[in-house]
Tab-separated table of C-alpha atoms in Angstrom:
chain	number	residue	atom	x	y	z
A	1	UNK	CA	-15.689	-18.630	-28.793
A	2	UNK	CA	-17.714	-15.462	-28.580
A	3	UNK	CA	-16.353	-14.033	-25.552
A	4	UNK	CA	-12.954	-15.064	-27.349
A	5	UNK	CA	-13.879	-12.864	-30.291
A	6	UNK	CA	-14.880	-9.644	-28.051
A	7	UNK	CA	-11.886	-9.744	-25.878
A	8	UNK	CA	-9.887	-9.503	-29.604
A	9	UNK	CA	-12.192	-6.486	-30.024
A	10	UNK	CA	-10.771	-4.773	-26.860
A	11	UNK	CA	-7.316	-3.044	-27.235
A	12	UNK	CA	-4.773	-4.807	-24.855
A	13	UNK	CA	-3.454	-2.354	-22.261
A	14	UNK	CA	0.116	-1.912	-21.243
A	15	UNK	CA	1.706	-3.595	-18.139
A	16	UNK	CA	3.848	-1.506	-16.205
A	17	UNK	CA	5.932	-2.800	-14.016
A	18	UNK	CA	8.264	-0.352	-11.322
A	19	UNK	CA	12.528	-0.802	-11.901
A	20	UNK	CA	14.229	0.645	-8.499
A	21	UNK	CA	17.400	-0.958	-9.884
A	22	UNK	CA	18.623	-3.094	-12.496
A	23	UNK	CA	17.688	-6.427	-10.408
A	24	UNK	CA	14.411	-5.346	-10.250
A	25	UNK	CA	14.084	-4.146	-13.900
A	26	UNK	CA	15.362	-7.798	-15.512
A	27	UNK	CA	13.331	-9.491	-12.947
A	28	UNK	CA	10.329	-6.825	-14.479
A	29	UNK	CA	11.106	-7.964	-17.724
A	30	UNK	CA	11.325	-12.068	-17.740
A	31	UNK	CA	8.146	-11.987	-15.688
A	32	UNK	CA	6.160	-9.996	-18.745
A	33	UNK	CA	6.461	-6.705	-18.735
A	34	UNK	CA	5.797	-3.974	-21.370
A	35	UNK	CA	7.508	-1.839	-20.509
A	36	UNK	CA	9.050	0.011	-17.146
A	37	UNK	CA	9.234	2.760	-15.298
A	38	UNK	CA	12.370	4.235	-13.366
A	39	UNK	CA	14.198	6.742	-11.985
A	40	UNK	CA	17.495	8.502	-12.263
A	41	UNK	CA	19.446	9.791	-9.417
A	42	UNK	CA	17.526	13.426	-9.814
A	43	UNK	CA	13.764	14.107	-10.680
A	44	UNK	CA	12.105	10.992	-9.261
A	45	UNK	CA	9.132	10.900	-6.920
A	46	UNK	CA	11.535	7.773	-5.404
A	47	UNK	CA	14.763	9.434	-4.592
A	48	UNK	CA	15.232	6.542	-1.682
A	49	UNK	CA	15.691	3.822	-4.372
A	50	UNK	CA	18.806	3.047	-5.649
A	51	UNK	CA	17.686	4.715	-9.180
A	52	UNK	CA	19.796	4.659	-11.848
A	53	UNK	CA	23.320	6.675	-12.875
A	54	UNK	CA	22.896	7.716	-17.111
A	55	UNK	CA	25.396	4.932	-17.752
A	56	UNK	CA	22.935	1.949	-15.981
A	57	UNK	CA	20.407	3.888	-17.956
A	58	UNK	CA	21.936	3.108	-21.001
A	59	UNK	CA	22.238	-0.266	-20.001
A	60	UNK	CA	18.781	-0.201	-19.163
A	61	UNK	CA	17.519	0.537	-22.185
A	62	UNK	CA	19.601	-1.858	-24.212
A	63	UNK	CA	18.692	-4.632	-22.667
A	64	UNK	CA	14.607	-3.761	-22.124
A	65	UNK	CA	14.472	-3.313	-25.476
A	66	UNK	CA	16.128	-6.093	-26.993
A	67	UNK	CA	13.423	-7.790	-25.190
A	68	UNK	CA	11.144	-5.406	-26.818
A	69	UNK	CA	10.036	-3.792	-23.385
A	70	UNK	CA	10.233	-0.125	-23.339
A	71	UNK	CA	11.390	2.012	-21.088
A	72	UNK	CA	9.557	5.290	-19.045
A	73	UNK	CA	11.535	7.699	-16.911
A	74	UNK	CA	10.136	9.150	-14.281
A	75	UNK	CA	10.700	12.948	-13.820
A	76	UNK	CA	8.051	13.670	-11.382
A	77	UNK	CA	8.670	15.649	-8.522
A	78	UNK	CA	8.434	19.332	-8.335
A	79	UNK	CA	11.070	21.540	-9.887
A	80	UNK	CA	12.224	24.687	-8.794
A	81	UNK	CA	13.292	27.308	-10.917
A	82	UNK	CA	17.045	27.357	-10.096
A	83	UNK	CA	16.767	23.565	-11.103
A	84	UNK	CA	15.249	23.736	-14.532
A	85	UNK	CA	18.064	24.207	-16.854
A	86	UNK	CA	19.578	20.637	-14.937
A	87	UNK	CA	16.167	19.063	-15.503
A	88	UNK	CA	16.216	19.712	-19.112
A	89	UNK	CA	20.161	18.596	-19.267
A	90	UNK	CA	19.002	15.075	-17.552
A	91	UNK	CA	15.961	14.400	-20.166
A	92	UNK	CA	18.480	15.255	-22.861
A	93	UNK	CA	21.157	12.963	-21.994
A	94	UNK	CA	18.259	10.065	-21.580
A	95	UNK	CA	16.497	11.475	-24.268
A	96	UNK	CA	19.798	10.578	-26.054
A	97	UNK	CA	20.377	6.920	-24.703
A	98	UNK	CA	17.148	6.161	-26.223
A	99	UNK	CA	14.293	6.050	-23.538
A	100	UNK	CA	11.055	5.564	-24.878
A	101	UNK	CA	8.708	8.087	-22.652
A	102	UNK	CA	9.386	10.300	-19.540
A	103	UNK	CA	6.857	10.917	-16.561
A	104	UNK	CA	6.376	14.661	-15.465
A	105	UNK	CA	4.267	16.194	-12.710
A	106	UNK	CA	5.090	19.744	-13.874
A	107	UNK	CA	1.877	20.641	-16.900
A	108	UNK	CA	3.396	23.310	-18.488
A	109	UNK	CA	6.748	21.701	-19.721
A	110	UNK	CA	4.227	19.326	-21.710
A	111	UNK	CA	4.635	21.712	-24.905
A	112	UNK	CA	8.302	22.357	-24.599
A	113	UNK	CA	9.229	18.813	-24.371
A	114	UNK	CA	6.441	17.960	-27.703
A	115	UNK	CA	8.664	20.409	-29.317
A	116	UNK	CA	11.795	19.878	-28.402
A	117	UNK	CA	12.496	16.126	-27.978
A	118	UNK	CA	10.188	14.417	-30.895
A	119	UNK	CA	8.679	10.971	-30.436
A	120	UNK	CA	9.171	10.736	-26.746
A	121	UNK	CA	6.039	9.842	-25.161
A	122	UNK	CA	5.016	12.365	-21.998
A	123	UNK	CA	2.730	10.558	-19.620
A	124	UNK	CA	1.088	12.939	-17.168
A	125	UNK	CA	1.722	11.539	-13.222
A	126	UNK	CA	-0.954	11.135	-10.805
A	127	UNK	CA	1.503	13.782	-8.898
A	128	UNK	CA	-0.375	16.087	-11.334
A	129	UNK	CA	-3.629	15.642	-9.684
A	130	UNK	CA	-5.786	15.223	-13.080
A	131	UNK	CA	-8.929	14.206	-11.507
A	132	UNK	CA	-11.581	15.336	-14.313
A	133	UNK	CA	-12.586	15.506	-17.365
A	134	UNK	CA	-12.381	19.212	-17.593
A	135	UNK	CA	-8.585	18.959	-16.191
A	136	UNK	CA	-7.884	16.272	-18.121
A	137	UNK	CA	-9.068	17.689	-21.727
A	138	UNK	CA	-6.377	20.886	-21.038
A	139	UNK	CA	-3.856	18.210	-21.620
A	140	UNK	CA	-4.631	16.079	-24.741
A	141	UNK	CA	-1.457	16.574	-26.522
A	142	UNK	CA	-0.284	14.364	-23.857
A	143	UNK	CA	0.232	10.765	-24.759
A	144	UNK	CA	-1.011	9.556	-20.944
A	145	UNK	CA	-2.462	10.946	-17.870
A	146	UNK	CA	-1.778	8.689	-14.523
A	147	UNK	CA	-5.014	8.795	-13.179
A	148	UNK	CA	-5.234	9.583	-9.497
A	149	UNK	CA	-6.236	6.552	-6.919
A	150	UNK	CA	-9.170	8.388	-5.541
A	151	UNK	CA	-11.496	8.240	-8.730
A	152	UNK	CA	-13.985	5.648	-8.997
A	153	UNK	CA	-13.991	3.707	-12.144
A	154	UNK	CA	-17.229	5.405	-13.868
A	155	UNK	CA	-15.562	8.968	-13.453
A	156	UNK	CA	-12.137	7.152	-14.739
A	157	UNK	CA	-14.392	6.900	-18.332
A	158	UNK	CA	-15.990	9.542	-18.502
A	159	UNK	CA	-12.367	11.167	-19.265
A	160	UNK	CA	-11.646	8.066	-21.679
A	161	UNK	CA	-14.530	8.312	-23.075
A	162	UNK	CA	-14.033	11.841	-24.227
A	163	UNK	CA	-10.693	10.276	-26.488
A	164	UNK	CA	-7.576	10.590	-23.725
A	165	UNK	CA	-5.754	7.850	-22.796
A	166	UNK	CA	-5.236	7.407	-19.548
A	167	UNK	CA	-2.935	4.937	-16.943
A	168	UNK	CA	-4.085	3.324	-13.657
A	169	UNK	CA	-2.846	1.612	-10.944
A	170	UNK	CA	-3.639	-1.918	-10.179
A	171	UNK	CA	-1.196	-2.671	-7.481
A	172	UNK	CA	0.500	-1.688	-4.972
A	173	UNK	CA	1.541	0.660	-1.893
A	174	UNK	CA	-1.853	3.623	-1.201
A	175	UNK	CA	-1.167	6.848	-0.089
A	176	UNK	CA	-3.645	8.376	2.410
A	177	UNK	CA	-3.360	11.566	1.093
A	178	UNK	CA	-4.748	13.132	-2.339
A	179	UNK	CA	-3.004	11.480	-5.451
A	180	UNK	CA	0.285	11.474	-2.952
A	181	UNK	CA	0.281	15.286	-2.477
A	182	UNK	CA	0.936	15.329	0.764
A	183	UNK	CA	2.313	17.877	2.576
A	184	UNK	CA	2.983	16.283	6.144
A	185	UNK	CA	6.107	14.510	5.741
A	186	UNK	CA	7.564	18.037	4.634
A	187	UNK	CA	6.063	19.775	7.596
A	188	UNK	CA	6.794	17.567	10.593
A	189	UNK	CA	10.466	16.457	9.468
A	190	UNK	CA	11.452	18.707	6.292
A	191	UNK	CA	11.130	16.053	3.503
A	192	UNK	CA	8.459	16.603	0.483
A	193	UNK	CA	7.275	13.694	-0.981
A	194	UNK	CA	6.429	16.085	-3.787
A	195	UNK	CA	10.378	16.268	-3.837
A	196	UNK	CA	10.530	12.208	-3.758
A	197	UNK	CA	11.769	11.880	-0.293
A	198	UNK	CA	8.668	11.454	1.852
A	199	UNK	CA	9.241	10.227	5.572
A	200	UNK	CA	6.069	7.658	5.418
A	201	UNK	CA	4.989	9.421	8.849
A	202	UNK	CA	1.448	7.918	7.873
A	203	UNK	CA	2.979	4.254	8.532
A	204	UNK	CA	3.916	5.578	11.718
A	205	UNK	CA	2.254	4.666	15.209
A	206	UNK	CA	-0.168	7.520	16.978
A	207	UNK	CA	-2.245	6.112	20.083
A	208	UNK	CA	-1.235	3.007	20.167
A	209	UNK	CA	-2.064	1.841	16.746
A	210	UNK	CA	-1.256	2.866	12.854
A	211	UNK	CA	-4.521	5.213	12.233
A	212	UNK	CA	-2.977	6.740	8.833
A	213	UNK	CA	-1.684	3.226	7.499
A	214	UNK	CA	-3.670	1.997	4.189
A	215	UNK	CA	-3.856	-1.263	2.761
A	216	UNK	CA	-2.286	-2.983	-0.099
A	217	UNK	CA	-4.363	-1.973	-3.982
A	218	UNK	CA	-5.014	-5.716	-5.285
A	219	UNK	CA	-7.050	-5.342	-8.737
A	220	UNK	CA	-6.703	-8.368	-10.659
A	221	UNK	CA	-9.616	-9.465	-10.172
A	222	UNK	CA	-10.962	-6.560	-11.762
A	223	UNK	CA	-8.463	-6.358	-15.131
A	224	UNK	CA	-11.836	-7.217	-17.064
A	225	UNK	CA	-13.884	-4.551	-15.759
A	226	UNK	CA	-10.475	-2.394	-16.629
A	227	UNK	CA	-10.161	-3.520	-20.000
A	228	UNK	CA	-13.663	-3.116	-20.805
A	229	UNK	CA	-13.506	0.543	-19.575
A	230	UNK	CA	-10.422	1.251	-22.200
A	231	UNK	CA	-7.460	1.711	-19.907
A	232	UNK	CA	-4.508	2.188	-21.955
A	233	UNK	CA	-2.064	1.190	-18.770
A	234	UNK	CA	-1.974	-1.285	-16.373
A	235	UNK	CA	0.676	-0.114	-13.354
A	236	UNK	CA	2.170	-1.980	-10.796
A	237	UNK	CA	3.504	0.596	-7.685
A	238	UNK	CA	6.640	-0.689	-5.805
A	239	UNK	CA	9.889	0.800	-7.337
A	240	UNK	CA	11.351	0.743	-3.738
A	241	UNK	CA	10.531	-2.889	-3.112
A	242	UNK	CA	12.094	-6.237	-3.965
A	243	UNK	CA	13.367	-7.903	-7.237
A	244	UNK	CA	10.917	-10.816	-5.808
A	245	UNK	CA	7.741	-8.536	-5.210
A	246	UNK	CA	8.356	-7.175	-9.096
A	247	UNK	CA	8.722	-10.726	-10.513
A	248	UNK	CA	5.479	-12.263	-8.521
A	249	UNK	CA	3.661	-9.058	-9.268
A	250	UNK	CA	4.107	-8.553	-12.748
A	251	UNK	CA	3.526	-12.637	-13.717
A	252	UNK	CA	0.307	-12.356	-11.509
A	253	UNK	CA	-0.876	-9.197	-13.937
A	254	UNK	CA	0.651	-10.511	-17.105
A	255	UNK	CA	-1.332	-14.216	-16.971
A	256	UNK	CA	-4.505	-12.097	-15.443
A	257	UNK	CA	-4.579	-9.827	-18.770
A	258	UNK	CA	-3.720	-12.452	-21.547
A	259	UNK	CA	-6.277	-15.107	-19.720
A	260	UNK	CA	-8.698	-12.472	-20.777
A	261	UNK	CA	-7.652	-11.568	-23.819
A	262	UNK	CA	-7.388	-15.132	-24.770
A	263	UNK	CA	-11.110	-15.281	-23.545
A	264	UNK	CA	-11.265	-17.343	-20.734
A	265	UNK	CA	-10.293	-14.759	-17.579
A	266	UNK	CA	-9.071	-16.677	-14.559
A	267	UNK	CA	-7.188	-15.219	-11.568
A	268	UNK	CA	-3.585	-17.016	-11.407
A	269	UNK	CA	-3.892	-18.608	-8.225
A	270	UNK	CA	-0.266	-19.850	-7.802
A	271	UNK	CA	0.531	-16.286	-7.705
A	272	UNK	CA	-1.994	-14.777	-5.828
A	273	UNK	CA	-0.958	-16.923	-3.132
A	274	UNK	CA	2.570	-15.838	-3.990
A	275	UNK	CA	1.924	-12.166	-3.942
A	276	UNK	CA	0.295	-12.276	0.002
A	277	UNK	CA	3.526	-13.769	0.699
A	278	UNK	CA	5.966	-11.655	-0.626
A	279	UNK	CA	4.259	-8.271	-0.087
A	280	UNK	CA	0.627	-6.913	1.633
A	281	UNK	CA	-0.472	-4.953	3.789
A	282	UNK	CA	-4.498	-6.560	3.279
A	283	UNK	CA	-5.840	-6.147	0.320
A	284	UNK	CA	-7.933	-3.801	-1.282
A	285	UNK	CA	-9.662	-3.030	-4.592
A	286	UNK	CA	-9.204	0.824	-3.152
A	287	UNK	CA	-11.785	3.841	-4.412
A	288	UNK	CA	-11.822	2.982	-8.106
A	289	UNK	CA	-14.485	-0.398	-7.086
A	290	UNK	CA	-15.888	2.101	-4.518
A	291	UNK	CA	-14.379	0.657	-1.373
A	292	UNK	CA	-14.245	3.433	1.651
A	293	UNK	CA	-12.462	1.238	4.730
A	294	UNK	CA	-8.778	1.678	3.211
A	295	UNK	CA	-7.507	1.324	6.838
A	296	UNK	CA	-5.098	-0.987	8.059
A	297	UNK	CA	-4.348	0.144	10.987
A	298	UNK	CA	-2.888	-3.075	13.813
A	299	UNK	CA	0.774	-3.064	11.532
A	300	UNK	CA	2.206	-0.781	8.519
A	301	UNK	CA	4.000	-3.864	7.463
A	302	UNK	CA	4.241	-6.898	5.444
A	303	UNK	CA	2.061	-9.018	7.421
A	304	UNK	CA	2.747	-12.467	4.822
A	305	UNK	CA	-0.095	-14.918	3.803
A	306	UNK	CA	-2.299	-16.225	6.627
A	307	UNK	CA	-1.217	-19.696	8.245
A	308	UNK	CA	-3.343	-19.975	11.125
A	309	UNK	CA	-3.765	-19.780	15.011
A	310	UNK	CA	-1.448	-20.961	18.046
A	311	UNK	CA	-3.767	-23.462	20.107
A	312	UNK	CA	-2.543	-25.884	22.374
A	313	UNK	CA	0.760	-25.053	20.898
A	314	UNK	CA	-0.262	-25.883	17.565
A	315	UNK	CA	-1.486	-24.970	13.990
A	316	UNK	CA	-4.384	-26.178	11.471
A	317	UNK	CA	-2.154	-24.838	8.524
A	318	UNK	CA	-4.736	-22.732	5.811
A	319	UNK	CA	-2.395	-23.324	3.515
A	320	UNK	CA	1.018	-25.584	2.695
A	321	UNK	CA	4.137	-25.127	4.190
A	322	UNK	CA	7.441	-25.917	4.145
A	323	UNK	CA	10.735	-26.918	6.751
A	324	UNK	CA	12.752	-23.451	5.873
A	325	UNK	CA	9.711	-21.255	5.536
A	326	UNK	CA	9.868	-17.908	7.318
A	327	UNK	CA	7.200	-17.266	9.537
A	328	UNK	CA	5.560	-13.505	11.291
A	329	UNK	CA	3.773	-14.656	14.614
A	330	UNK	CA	1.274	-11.721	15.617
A	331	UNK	CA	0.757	-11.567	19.463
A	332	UNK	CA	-1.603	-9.195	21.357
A	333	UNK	CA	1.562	-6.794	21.877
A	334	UNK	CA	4.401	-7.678	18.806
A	335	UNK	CA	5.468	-9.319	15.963
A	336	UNK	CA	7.959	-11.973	16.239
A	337	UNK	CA	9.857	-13.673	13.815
A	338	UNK	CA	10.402	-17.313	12.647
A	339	UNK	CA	12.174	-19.831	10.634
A	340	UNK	CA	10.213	-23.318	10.409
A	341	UNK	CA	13.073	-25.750	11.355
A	342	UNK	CA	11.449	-29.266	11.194
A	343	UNK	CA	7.874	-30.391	10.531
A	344	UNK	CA	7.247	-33.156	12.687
A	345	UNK	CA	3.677	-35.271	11.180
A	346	UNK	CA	2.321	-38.352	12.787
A	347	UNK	CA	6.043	-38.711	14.707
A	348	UNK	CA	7.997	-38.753	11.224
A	349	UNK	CA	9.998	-35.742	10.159
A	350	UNK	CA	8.732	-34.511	6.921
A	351	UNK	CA	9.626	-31.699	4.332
A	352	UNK	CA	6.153	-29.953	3.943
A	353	UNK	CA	2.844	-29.955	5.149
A	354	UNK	CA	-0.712	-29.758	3.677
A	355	UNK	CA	-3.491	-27.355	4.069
A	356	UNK	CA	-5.659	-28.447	6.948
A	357	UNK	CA	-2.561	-30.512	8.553
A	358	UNK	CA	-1.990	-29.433	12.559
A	359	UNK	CA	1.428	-29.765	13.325
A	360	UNK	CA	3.322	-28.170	16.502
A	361	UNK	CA	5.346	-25.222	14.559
A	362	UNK	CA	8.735	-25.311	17.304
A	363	UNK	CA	8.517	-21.673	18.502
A	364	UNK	CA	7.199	-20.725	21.632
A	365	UNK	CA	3.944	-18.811	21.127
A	366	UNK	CA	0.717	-18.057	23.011
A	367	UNK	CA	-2.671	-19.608	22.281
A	368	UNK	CA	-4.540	-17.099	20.100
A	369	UNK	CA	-1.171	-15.741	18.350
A	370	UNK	CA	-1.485	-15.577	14.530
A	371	UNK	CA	0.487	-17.024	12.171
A	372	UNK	CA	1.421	-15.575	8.665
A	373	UNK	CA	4.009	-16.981	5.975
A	374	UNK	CA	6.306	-14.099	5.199
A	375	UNK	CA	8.871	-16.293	2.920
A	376	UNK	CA	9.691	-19.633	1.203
A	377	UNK	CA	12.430	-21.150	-0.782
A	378	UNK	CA	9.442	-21.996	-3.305
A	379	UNK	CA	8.519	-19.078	-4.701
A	380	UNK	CA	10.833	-17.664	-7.497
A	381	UNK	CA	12.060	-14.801	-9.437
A	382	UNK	CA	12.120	-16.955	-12.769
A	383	UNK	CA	9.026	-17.313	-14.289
A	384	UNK	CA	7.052	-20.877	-15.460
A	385	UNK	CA	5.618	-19.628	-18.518
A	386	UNK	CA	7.021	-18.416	-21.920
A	387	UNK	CA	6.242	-14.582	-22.277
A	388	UNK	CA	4.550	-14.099	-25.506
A	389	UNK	CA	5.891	-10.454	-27.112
């Protein structure tokens, strides 16, 4: 009861979760969402997503928020000065269809936009690079500031703790460069990720292996340490990535922040399972626990949940799995593929098998090979719980 009664003392931050298309916003929004954060065809630090035209925008924000989600656009990249009069027409025309709060790298249109479109929120992005308090206090007219990913939690306060409201993120894709300024993509192949259309060139191979490649951000099992410290936002990175990765994502952060609220903080372990499935990379509670080795550097890509190791042609499954299930089998050299045709137990054909079952998997693989679960029919957009709003 008394850790029940301080968690009502703490204010409950907002879940973000990322929208690269409508799919991906509903599947934000059933899954528990406060709101979400998207892009239009111009502006967008995501210009590879599918975005959104002004009339799915509309539709956008009709439907978020008669689920009473609301809506954030993201107008982050950098603007040139040919471009401004456009980037003022697009935030007017959304401004219009009703959008609740717009992103911005660029500082100085802070005031103009206070001025000139009333009750729109203006969160700061971590394109911005606020990274102190004395940065940070130049801007307190702003509703937000995105922190950047390189600031340790006890910095992170010391700029709440001076009365600004700030916005962190608890999942999702690192960049190995400052706060994603980086300027590599737009020297070695002419596309600016400070223009939204970075070439990844750090998920690239150099030497024989993926040097530049970080690991997946995982901090849910932190959201009490994060609520205790006063965040005001809770976001979840991936506006580029599946409906399924946004659903999984966002139910793993919504029942990790209203367990604690409730008072009795547990990490949902149906999803957590789910999440190394559908989307990591490794995980990592990145700089903001203090971690330094943010290097992933055998494969840049979704490397599933761990099954186990090829011996004698067979596997002592970590975990369940199921006839259907899509399997990654890492060799010395490559990555194969896999569908799981048949489990075959004790002679009998079976559906599924257990955690610490050995069964012989079908696929030709050598002894040593390991074995990840990269998808099954099992885990689901639709979410088990009733969202409580």
């Amino acid at each position: 009861m008394q850790s029940a009664n301080r968690a009502q003392l703490l204010s409950r931050p907002e879940l973000l979760s990322p929208a690269g298309d409508l799919a991906c916003l509903r599947a934000a929004v059933t899954n528990g969402a406060d709101a979400v954060y998207l892009g239009a065809s111009e502006f967008n630090a995501r210009i590879n997503a599918r975005n959104f035209s002004l009339e799915q925008l509309g539709q956008a924000v009709h439907y978020s928020h008669s689920q009473g989600v609301r809506v954030y656009l993201a107008m982050n990249t950098l603007v040139k000065n040919h471009e401004i009069k456009r980037f003022f027409e697009v935030l007017s025309r959304a401004y219009a269809l009703g959008i609740d709060g717009v992103i911005i790298q660029h500082i100085s249109f802070l005031e103009i936009i206070k001025k000139n479109f009333p009750g729109l929120l203006i969160h700061i992005s971590t394109q911005a690079a606020v990274g102190n308090l004395s940065s940070a206090s130049l801007l307190k007219s702003a509703d937000r500031i995105v922190m950047p990913r390189e600031l340790t939690l006890a910095e992170i306060k010391k700029i709440i703790d001076s009365g600004i409201k700030v916005e962190v993120f608890v999942h999702g894709a690192l960049c190995l460069s400052y706060s994603g300024l980086c300027l590599f993509s737009s020297f070695v192949s002419n596309r600016s990720g400070n223009r939204g259309s970075c070439a990844q060139l750090c998920r690239q191979k150099y030497n024989g292996s993926y040097p530049l490649s970080t690991k997946e951000l995982c901090l849910v099992r932190r959201v009490p340490d994060l609520i205790k410290a006063g965040i005001s936002g809770f976001k979840i990175e991936g506006r580029m990535r599946s409906p399924l990765y946004v659903a999984i994502a966002t139910r793993l952060y919504r029942k990790a922040i209203d367990s604690f609220m409730d008072g009795k903080f547990a990490v949902p372990q149906k999803e957590m399972a789910e999440i190394e499935v559908v989307f990591n990379r490794e995980f990592t509670e990145g700089f903001i626990c203090g971690e330094k080795n943010l290097i992933s550097p055998e494969k840049p890509m979704n490397r599933g949940a761990f099954l186990g190791v090829v011996e004698k042609g067979e596997i002592a499954l970590q975990r369940p799995l199921a006839a259907g299930d899509g399997v990654g089998i890492w060799s010395e050299k490559n990555v194969t593929g896999a569908v799981i045709k048949e489990i075959v137990l004790n002679g009998k054909k079976v559906i599924s098998a257990a955690a610490n079952e050995t069964f012989n998997p079908g696929f030709r693989a050598k002894d040593g090979s390991r074995v990840y679960l990269t998808s099954s029919a099992g885990i689901r957009i639709e979410p088990d719980f009733t969202i409580k709003r």
